[in-house]
PDB file of C-alpha atoms in Angstrom:
ATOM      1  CA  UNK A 232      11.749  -8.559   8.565  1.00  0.00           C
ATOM      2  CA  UNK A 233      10.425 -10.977   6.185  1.00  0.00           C
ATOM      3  CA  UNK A 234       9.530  -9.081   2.734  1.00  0.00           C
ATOM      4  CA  UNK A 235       7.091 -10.734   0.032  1.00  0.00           C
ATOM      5  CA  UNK A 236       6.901  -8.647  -3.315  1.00  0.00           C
ATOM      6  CA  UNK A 237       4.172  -8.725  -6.126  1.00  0.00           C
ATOM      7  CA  UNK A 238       5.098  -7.794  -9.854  1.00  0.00           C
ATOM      8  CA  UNK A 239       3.354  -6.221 -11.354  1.00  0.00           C
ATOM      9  CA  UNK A 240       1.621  -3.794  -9.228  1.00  0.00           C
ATOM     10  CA  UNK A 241      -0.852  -2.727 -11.595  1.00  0.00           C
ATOM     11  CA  UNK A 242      -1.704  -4.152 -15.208  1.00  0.00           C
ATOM     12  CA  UNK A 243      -4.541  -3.115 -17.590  1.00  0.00           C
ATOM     13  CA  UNK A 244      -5.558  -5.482 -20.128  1.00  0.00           C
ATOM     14  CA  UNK A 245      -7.733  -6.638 -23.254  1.00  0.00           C
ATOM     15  CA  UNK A 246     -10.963  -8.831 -22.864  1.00  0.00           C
ATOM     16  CA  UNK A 247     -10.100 -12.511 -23.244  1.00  0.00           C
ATOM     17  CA  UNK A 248      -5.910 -12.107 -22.673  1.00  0.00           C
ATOM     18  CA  UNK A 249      -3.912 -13.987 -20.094  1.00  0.00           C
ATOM     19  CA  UNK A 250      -2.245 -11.899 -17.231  1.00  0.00           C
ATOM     20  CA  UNK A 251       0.595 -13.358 -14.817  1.00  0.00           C
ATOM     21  CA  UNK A 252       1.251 -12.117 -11.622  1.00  0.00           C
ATOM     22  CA  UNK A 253       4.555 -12.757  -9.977  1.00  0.00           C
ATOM     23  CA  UNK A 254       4.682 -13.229  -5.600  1.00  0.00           C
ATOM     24  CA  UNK A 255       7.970 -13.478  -4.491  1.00  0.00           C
ATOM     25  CA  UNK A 256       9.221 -14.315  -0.539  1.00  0.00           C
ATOM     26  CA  UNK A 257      12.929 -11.980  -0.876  1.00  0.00           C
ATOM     27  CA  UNK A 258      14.345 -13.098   2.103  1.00  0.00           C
ATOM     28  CA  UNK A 259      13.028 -16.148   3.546  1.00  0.00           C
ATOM     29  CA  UNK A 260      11.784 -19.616   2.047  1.00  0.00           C
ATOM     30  CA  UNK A 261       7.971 -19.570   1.659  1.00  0.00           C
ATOM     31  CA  UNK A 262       6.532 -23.376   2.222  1.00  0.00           C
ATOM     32  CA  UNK A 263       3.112 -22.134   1.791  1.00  0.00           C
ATOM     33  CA  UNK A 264       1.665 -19.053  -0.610  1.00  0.00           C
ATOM     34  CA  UNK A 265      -1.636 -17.795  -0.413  1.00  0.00           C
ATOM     35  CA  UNK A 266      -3.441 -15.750  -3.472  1.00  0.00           C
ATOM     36  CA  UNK A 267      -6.503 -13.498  -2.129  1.00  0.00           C
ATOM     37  CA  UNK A 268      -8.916 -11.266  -4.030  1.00  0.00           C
ATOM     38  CA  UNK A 269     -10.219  -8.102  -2.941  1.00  0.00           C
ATOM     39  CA  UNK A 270     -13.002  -6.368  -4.164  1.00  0.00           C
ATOM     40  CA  UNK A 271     -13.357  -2.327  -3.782  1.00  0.00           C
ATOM     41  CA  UNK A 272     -14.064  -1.456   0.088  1.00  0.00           C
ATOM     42  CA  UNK A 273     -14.360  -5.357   0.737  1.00  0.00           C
ATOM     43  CA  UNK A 274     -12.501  -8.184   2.895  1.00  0.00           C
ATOM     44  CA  UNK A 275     -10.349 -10.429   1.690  1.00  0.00           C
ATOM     45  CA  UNK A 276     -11.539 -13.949  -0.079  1.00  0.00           C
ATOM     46  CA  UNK A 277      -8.990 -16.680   0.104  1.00  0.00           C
ATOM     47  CA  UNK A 278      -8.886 -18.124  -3.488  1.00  0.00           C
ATOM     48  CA  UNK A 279      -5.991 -20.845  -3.208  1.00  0.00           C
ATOM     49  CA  UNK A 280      -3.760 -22.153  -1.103  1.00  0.00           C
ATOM     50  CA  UNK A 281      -0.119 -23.222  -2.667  1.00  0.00           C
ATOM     51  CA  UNK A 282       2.311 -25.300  -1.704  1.00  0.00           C
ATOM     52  CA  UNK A 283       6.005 -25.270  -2.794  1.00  0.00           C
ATOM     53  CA  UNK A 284       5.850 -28.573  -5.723  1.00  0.00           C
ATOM     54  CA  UNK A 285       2.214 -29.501  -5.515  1.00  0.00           C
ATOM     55  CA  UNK A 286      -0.876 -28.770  -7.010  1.00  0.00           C
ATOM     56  CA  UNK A 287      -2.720 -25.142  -5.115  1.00  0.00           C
ATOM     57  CA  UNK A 288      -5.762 -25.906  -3.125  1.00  0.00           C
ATOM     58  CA  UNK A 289      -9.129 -24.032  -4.757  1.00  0.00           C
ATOM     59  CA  UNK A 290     -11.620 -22.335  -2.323  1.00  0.00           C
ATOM     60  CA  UNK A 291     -15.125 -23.149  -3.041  1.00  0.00           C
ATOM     61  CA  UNK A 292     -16.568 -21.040  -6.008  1.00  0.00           C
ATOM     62  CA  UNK A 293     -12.906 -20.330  -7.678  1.00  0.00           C
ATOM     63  CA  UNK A 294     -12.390 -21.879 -11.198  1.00  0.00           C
ATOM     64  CA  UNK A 295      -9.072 -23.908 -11.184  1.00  0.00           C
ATOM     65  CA  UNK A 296      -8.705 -23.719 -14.498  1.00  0.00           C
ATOM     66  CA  UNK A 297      -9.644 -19.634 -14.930  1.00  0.00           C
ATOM     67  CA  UNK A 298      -6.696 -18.884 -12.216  1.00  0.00           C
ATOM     68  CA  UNK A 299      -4.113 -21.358 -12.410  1.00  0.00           C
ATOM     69  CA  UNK A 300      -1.425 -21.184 -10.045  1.00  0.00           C
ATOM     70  CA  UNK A 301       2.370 -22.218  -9.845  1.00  0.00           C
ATOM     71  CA  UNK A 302       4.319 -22.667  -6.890  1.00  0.00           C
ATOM     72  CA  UNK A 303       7.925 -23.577  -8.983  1.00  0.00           C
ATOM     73  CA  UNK A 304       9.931 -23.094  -5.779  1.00  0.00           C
ATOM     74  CA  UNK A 305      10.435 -21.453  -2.329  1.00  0.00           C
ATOM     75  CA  UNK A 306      10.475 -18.090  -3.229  1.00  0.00           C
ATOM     76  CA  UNK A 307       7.917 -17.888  -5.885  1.00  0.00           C
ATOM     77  CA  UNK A 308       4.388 -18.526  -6.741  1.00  0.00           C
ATOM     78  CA  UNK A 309       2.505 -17.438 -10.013  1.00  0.00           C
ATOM     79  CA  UNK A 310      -0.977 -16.614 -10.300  1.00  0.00           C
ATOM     80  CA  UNK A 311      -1.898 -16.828 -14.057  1.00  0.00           C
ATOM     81  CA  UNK A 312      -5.491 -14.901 -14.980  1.00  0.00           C
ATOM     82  CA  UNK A 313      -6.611 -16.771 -18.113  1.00  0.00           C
ATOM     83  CA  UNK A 314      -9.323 -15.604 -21.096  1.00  0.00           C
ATOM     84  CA  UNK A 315      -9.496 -12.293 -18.572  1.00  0.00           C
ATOM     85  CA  UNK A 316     -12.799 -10.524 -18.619  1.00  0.00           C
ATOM     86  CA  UNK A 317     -14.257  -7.434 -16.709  1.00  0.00           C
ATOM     87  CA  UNK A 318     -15.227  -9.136 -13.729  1.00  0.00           C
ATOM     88  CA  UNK A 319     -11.777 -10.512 -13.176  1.00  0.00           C
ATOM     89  CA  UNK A 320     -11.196  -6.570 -12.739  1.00  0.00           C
ATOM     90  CA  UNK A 321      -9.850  -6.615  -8.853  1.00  0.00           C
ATOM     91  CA  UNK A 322      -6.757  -6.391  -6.212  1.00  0.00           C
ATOM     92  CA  UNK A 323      -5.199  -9.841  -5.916  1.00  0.00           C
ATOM     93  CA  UNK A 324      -2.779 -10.008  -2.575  1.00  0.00           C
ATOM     94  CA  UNK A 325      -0.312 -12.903  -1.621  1.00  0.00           C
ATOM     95  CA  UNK A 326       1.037 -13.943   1.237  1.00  0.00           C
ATOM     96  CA  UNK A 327       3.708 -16.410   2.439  1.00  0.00           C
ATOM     97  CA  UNK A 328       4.353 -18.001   5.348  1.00  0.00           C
ATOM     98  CA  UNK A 329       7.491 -18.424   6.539  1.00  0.00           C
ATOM     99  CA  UNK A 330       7.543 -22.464   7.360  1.00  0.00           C
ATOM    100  CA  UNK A 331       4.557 -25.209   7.989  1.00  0.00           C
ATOM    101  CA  UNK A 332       4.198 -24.584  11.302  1.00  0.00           C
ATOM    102  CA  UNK A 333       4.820 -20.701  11.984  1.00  0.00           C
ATOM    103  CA  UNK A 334       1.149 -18.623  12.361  1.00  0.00           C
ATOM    104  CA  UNK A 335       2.336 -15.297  10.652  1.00  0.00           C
ATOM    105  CA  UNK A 336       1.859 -14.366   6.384  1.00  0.00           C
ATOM    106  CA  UNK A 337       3.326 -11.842   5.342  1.00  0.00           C
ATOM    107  CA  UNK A 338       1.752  -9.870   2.730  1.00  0.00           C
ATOM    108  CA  UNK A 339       2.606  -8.609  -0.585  1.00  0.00           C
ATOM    109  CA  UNK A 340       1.635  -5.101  -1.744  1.00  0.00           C
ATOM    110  CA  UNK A 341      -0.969  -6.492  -3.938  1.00  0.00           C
ATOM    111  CA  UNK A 342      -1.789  -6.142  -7.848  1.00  0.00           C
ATOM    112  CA  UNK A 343      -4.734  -4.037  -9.211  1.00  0.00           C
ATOM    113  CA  UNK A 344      -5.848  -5.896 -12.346  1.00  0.00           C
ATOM    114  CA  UNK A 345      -8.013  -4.038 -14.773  1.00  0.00           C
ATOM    115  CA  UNK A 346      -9.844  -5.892 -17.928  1.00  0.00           C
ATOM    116  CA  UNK A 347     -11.116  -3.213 -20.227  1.00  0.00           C
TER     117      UNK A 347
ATOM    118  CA  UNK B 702     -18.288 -21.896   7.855  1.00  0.00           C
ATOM    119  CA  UNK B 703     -16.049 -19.320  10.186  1.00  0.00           C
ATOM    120  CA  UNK B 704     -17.391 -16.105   9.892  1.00  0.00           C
ATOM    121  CA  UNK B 705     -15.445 -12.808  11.300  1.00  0.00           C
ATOM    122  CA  UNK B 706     -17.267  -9.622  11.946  1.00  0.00           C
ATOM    123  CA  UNK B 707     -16.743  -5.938  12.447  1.00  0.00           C
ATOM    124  CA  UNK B 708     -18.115  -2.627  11.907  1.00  0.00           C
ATOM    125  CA  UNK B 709     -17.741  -0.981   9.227  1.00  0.00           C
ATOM    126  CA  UNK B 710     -16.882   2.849   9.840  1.00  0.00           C
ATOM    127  CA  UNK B 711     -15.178   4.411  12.857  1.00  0.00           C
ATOM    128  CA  UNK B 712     -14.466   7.836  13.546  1.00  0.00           C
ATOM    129  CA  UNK B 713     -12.417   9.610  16.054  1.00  0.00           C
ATOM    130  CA  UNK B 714     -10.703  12.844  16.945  1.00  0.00           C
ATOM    131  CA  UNK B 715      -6.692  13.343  16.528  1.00  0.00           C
ATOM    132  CA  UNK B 716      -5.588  12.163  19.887  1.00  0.00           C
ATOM    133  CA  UNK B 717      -8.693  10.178  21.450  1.00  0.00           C
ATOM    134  CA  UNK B 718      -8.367   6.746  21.868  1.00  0.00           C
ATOM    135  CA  UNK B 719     -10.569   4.269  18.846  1.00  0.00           C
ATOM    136  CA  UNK B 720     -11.926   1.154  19.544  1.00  0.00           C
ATOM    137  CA  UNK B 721     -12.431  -1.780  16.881  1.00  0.00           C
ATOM    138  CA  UNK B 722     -14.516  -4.401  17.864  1.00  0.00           C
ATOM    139  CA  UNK B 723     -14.581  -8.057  16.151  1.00  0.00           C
ATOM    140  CA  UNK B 724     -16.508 -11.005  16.493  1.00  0.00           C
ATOM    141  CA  UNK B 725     -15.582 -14.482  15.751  1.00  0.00           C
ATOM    142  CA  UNK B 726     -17.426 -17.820  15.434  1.00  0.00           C
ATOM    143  CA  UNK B 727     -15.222 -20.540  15.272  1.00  0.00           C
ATOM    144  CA  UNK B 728     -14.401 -21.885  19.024  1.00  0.00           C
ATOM    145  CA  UNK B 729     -11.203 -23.123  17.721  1.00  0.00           C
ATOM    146  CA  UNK B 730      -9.672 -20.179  16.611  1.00  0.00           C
ATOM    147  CA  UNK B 731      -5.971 -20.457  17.789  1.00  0.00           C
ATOM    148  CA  UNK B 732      -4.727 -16.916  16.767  1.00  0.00           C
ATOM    149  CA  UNK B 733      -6.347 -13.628  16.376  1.00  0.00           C
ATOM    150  CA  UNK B 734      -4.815 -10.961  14.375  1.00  0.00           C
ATOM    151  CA  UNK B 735      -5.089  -7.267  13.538  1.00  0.00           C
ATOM    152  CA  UNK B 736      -4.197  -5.746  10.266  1.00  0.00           C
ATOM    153  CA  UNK B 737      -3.638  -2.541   8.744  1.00  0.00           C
ATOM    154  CA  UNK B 738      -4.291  -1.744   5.351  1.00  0.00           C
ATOM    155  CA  UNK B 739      -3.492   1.777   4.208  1.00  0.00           C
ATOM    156  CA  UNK B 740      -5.289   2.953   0.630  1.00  0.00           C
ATOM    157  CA  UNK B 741      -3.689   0.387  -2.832  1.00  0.00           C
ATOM    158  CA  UNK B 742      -0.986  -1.047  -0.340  1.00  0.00           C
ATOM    159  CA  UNK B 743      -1.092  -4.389   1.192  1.00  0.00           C
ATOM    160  CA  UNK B 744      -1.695  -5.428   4.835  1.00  0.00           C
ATOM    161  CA  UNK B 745       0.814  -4.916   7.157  1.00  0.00           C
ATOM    162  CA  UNK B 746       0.564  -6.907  10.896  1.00  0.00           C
ATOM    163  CA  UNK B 747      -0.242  -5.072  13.538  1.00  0.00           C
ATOM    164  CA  UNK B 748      -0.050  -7.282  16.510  1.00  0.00           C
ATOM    165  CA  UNK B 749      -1.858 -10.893  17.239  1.00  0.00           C
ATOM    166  CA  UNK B 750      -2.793 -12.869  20.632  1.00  0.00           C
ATOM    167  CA  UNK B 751      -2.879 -16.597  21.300  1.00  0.00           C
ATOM    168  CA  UNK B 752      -6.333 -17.810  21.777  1.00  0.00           C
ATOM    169  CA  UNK B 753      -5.131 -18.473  25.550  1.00  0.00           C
ATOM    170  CA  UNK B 754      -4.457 -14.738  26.425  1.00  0.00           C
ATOM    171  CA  UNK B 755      -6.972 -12.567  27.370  1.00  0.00           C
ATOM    172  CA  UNK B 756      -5.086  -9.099  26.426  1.00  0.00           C
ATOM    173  CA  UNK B 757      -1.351  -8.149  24.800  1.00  0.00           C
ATOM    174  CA  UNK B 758       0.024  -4.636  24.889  1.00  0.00           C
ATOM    175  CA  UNK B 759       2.657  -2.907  22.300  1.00  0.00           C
ATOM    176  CA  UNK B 760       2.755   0.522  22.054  1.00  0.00           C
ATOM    177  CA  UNK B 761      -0.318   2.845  21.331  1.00  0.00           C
ATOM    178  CA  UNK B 762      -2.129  -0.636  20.825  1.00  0.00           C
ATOM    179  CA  UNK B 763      -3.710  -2.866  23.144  1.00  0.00           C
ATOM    180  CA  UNK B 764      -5.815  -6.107  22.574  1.00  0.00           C
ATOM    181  CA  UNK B 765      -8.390  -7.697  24.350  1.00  0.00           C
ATOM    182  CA  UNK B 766      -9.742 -11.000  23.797  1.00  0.00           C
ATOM    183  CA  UNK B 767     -13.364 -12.153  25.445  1.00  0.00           C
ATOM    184  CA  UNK B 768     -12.958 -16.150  24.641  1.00  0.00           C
ATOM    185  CA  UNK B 769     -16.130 -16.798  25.982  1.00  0.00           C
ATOM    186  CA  UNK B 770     -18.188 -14.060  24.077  1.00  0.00           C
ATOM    187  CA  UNK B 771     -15.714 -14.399  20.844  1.00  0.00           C
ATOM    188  CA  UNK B 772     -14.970 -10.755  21.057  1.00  0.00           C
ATOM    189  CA  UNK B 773     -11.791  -9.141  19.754  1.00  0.00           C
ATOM    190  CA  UNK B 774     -10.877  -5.458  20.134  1.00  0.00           C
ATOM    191  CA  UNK B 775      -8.234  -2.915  19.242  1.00  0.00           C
ATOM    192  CA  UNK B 776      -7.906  -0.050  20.702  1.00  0.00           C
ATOM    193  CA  UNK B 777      -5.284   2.654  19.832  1.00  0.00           C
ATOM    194  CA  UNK B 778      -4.122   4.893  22.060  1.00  0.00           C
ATOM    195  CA  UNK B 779      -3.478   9.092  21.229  1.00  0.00           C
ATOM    196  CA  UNK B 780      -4.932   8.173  17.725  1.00  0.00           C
ATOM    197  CA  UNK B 781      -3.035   9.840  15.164  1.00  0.00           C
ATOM    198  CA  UNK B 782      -4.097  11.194  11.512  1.00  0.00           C
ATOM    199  CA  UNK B 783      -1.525   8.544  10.130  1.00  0.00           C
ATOM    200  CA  UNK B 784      -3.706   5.670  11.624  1.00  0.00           C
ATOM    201  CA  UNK B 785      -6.479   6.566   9.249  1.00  0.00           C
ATOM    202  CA  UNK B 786      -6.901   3.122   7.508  1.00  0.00           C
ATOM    203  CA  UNK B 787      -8.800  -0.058   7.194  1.00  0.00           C
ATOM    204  CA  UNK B 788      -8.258  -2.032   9.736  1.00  0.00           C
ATOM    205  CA  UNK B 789      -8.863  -5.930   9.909  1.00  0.00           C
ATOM    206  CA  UNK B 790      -9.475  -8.645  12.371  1.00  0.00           C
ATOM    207  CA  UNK B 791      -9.202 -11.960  11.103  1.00  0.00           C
ATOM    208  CA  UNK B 792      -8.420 -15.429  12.907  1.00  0.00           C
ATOM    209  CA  UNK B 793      -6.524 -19.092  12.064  1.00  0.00           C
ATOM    210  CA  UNK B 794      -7.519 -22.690  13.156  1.00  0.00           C
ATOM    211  CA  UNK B 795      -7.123 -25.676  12.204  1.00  0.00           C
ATOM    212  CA  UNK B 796      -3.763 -27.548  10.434  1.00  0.00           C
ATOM    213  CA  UNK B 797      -4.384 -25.401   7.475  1.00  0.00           C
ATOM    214  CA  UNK B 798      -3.627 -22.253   9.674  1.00  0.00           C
ATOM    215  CA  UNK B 799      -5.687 -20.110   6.481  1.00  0.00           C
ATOM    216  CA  UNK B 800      -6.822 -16.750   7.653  1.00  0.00           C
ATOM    217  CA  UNK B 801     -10.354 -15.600   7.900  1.00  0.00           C
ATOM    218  CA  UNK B 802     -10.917 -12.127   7.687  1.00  0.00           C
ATOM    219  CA  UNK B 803     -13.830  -9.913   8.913  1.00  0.00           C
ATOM    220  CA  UNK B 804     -14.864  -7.278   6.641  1.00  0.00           C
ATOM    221  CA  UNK B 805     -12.690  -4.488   7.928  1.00  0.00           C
ATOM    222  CA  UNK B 806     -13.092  -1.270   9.691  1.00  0.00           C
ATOM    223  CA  UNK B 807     -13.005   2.400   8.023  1.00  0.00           C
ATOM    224  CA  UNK B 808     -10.638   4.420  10.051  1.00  0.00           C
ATOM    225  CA  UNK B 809     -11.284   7.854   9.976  1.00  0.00           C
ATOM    226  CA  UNK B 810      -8.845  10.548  12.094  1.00  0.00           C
ATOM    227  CA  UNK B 811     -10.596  13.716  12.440  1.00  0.00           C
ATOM    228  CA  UNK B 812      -7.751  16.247  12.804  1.00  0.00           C
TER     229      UNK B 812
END
């Protein structure tokens, strides 16, 4: 089956740095990626949409330029956590579908970010 | 905007059958999923039925659909102390097919 991957699944890290997280589709061509934030014993919020060569698409409330997002190709999207702080502190999950017009994502394992 | 509900906390006995209910707003909805999300792991897919069904079968797990009421439900059959989890509905519409999630269910296996 299709299999997406997150690296790193867990970082800790200093007030004000920047942390990258890697999403990667390993076996299939992901048109679409989708970055989601979890809080403890919450849902999951939809912060951006990301298409393979364009700019992502920002749900209400999330700061473009605080969580800046790459989609460089098919297999990869980058979710970049900049000037970090304590409240960034959460479980950030991708998913990928596998073309435009097929309904499934399939999820990656998900990245526990802590900001000390 | 959509908005997906569900309990929060269900528990059952090893081997009973568990029920998760959802309700859904959006009249549009085209799909209607179920997750599983096991403690610091991702989801995993459990099943999903076309707005246009009204139940789907696979395995232990059957799902109804109540278009007219919005209401969603999983039920698991000969629930097992591995099914202890948090379960989610959530639902797609619209060209954007984004997913909606409710707030999950606690899934708690008594043995």
């Amino acid at each position: 089956g299709a299999v997406v991957s997150q690296h790193p699944s867990r970082v800790i890290c200093k007030s004000g740095t920047s942390v990258k997280i890697e999403c990667r589709s390993l076996d299939f061509q992901a048109t679409t990626m989708f970055w989601y934030r979890q809080f403890p014993k919450q849902s999951l919020m939809l912060m951006a949409t990301s298409n393979e060569g364009s700019k992502a698409t920002y749900e209400q409330g999330v700061e473009k330029d605080k969580f800046l997002i790459n989609h460089a190709s098919l297999t990869l999207s980058t979710l970049t956590v900049t000037s970090a702080h304590p409240e960034d502190s959460s479980f950030y999950i991708c998913s990928a579908k596998l073309a435009a017009l097929y309904n499934e994502q399939f999820f990656g394992p998900g990245t526990r970010l802590t900001v000390l | 905007g959509e908005d997906v509900e569900q309990s929060l906390f269900l528990s059952v006995r090893e081997g009973d059958s568990s029920v998760i209910n959802c309700t859904y707003t959006d009249s549009s909805s085209t799909y209607l999923y179920w997750y599983k999300q096991e403690p610091g792991a991702g989801l995993q897919l459990l099943t999903y039925i076309f707005s246009n069904m009204d139940m789907k079968q696979d395995q232990r797990l059957t799902v109804l659909l109540n278009k007219k009421d919005k209401h969603l439900s999983l039920r698991i059959a000969d629930t097992q102390t591995g099914d202890s989890a948090i379960y989610f509905c959530a639902e797609t519409s619209g060209s954007a097919r984004q997913l909606t999630f409710g707030s999950g269910t606690q899934l708690t296996v008594l043995p």
